[in-house]
Tab-separated table of C-alpha atoms in Angstrom:
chain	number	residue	atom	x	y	z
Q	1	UNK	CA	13.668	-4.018	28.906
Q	2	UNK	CA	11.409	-4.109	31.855
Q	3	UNK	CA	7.784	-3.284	32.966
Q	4	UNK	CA	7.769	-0.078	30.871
Q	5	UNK	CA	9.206	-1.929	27.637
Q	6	UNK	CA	12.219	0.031	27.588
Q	7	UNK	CA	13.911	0.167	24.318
Q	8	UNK	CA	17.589	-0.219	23.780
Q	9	UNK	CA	19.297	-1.183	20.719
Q	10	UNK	CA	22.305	-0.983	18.392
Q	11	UNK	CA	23.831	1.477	15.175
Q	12	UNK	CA	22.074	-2.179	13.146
Q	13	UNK	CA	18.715	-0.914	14.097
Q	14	UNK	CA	18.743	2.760	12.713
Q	15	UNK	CA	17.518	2.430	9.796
Q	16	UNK	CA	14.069	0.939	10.868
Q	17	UNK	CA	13.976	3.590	13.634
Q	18	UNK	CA	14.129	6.064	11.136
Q	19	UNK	CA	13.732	9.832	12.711
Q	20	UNK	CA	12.960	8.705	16.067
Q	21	UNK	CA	16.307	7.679	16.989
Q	22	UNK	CA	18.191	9.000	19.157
Q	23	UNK	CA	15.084	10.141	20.815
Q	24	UNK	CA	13.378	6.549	21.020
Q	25	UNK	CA	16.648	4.758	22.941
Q	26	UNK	CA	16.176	4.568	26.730
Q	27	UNK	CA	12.382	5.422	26.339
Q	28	UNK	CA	9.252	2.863	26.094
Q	29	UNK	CA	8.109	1.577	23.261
Q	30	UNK	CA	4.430	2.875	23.905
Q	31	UNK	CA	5.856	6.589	23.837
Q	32	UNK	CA	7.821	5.959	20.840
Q	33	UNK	CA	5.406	3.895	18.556
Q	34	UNK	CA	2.268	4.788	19.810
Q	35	UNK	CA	-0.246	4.481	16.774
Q	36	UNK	CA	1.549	1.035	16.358
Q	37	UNK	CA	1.568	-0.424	20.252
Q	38	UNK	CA	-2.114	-2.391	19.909
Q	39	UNK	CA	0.225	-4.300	17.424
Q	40	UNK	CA	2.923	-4.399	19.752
Q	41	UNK	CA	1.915	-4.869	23.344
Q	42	UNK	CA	0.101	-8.156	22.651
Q	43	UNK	CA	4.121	-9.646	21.495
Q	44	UNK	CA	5.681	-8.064	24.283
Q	45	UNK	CA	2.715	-9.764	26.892
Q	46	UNK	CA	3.378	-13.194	24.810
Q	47	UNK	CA	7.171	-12.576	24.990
Q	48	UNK	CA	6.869	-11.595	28.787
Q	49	UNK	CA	5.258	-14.883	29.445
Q	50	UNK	CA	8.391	-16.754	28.384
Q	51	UNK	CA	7.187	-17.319	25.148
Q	52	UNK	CA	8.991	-16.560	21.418
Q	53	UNK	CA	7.547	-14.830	18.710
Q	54	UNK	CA	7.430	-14.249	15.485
Q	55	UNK	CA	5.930	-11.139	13.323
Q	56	UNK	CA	6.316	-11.690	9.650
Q	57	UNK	CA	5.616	-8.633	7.215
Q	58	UNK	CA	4.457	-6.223	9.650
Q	59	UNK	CA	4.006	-3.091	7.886
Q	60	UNK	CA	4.980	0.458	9.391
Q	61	UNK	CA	4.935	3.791	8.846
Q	62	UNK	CA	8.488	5.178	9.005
Q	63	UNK	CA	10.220	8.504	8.328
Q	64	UNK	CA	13.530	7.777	6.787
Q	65	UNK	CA	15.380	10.909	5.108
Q	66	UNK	CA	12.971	13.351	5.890
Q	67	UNK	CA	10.105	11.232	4.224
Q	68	UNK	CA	7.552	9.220	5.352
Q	69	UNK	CA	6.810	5.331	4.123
Q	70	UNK	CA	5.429	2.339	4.460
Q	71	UNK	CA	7.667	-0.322	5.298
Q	72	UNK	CA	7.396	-3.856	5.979
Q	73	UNK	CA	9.768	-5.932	8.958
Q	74	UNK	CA	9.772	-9.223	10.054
Q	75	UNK	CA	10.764	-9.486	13.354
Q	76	UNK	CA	11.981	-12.347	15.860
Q	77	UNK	CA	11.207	-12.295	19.100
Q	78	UNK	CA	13.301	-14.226	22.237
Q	79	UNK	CA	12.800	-13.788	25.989
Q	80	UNK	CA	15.603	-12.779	27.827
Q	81	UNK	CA	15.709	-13.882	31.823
Q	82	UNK	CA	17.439	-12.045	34.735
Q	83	UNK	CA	19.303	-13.713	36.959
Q	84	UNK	CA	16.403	-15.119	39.099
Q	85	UNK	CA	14.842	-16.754	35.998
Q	86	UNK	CA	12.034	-14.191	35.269
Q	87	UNK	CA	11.771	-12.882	31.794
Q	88	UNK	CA	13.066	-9.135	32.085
Q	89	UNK	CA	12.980	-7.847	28.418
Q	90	UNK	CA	12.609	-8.994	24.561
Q	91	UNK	CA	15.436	-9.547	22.354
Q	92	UNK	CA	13.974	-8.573	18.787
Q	93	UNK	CA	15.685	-8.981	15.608
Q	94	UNK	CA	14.521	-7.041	13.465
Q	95	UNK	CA	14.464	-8.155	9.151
Q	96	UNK	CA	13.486	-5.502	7.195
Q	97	UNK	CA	11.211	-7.317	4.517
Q	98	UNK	CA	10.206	-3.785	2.191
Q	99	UNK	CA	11.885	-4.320	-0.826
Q	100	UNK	CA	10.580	-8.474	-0.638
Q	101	UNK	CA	6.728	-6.920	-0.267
Q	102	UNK	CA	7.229	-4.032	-2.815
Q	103	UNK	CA	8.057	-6.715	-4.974
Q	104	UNK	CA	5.670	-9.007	-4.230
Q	105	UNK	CA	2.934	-6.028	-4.982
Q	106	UNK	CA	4.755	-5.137	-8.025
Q	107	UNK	CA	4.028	-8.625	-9.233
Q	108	UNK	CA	0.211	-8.980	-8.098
Q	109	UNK	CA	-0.265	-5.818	-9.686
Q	110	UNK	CA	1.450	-7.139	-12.881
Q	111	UNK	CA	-0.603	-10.088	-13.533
Q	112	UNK	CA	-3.746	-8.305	-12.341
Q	113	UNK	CA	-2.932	-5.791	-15.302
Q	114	UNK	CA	-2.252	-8.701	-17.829
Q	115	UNK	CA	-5.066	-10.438	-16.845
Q	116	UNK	CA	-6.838	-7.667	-17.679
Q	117	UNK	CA	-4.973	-6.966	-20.847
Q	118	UNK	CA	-6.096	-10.560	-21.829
Q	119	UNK	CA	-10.358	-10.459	-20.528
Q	120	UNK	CA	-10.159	-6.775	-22.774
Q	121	UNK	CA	-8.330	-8.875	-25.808
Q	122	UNK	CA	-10.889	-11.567	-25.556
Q	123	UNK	CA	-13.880	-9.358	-25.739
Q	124	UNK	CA	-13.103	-7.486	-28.585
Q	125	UNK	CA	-11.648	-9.933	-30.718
Q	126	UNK	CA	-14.833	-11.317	-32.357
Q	127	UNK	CA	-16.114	-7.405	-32.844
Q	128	UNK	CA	-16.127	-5.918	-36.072
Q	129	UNK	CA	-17.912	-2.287	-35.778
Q	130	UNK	CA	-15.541	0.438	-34.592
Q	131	UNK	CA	-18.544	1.903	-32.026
Q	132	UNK	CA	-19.012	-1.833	-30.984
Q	133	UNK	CA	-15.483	-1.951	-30.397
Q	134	UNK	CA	-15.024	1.515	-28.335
Q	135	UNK	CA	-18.617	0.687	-26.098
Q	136	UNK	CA	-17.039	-2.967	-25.206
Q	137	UNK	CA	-13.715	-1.807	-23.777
Q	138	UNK	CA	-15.237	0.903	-21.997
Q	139	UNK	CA	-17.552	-1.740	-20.451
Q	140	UNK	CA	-14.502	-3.855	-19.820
Q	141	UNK	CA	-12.035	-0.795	-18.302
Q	142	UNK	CA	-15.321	0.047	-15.973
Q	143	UNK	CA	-15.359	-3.304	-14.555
Q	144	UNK	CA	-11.957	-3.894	-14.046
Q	145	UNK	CA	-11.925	-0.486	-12.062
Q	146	UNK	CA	-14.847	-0.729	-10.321
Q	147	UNK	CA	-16.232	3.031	-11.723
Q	148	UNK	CA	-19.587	3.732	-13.080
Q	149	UNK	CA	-18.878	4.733	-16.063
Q	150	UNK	CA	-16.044	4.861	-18.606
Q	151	UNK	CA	-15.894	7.162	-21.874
Q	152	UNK	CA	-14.381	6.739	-25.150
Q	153	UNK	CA	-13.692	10.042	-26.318
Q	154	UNK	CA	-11.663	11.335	-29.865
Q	155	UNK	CA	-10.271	14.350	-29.827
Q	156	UNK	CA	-10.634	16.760	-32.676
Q	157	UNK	CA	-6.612	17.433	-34.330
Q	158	UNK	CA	-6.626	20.937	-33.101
Q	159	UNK	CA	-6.727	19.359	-29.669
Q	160	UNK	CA	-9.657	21.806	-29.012
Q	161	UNK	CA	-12.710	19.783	-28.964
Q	162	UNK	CA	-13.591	16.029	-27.938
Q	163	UNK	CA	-16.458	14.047	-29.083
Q	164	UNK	CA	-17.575	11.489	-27.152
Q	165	UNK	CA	-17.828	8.123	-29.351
Q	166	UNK	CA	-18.132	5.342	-27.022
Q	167	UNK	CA	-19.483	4.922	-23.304
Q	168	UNK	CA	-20.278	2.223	-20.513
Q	169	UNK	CA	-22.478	3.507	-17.851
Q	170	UNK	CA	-24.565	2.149	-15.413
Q	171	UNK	CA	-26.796	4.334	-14.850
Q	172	UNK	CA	-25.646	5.882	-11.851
Q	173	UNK	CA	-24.065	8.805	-13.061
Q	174	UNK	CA	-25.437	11.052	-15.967
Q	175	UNK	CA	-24.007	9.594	-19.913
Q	176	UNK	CA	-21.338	11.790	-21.221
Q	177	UNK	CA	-22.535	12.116	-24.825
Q	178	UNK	CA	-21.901	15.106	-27.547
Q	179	UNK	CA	-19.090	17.269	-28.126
Q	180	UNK	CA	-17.103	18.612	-25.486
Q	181	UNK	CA	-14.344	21.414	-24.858
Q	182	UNK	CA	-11.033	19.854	-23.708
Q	183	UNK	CA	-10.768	22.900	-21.705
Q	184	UNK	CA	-13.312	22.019	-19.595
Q	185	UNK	CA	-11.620	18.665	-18.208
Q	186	UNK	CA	-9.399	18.282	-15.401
Q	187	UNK	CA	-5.900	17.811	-16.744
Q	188	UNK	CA	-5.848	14.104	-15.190
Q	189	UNK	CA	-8.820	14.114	-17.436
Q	190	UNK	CA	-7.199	15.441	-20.917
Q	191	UNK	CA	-4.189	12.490	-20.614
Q	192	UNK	CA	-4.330	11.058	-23.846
């Protein structure tokens, strides 16, 4: 409400505020959401002009239960006039789309994995020779992930020692070949 974008709203709009309630009610949005106001201000100008709005899928950092997350709103925006007919504040309502997006990633990242599952299956199916067979899909994992190089390593049964029997690189980084000490890998390194 007003110049200052005053915010005032209801127990319905708690959970988006997250940890800045109560502190945010009665105080301007710029003080309460400033890393997020160059996203804001332009809606509230638009708004101010007498003009609705919409903002689908705007994504937000909020601290809800102590933690903080990304979440997603979409969020309606109506002019609302004093008395003498001038706009005097922004009625938003406010759709909290997180869940919707999270799935929505869940799913690109889902057929982005299968599609990958299906290029790897496709490449090594005509490939007979074990080595020929370890080399391609470390070609194929490098490229899907965008790395330099990817190594096919077996590990000796006493879990000791790793030989590495298979590698993609492209030259930017030095090859990984011979025997190595599993000690000597980060532990993200020694998942198996």
């Amino acid at each position: 409400w007003g110049p200052d974008y005053v915010q005032l709203y209801n127990e319905h709009c708690l959970p988006q505020m997250g940890d800045k309630h109560p502190a945010a009610l009665g105080r301007p949005v710029r003080e309460t959401w400033p890393d997020d106001y160059h996203v804001l201000e332009p809606v509230y100008r638009q708004v101010y002009s007498g003009e609705s709005a919409v903002v689908r899928d705007a994504k937000y950092t909020v601290t809800r239960n102590g933690a903080a997350e990304d979440a997603w709103f979409t969020t309606y925006w109506t002019p609302l006039r004093t008395e003498e007919g001038e706009v005097g504040g922004a009625l938003a309502t406010i759709v909290d789309t997180t869940d919707r997006m999270r799935a929505e990633e869940a799913l690109r990242q889902s057929c982005e994995h299968n599609a990958f599952l299906l290029a790897l299956s496709d490449e090594l199916q005509p490939i007979a020779d074990p080595l020929a067979v370890k080399k391609t899909a470390a070609e194929v994992v490098a490229r899907y992930l965008g790395v330099a190089s990817v190594g096919y390593f077996e590990i000796e049964p006493d879990g000791e020692m790793a030989c590495a029997a298979g590698e993609y690189n492209d030259g930017r980084v030095p090859a990984r070949s011979g025997w190595y000490r599993m000690s000597g890998f980060r532990s993200e390194e020694r998942r198996v």
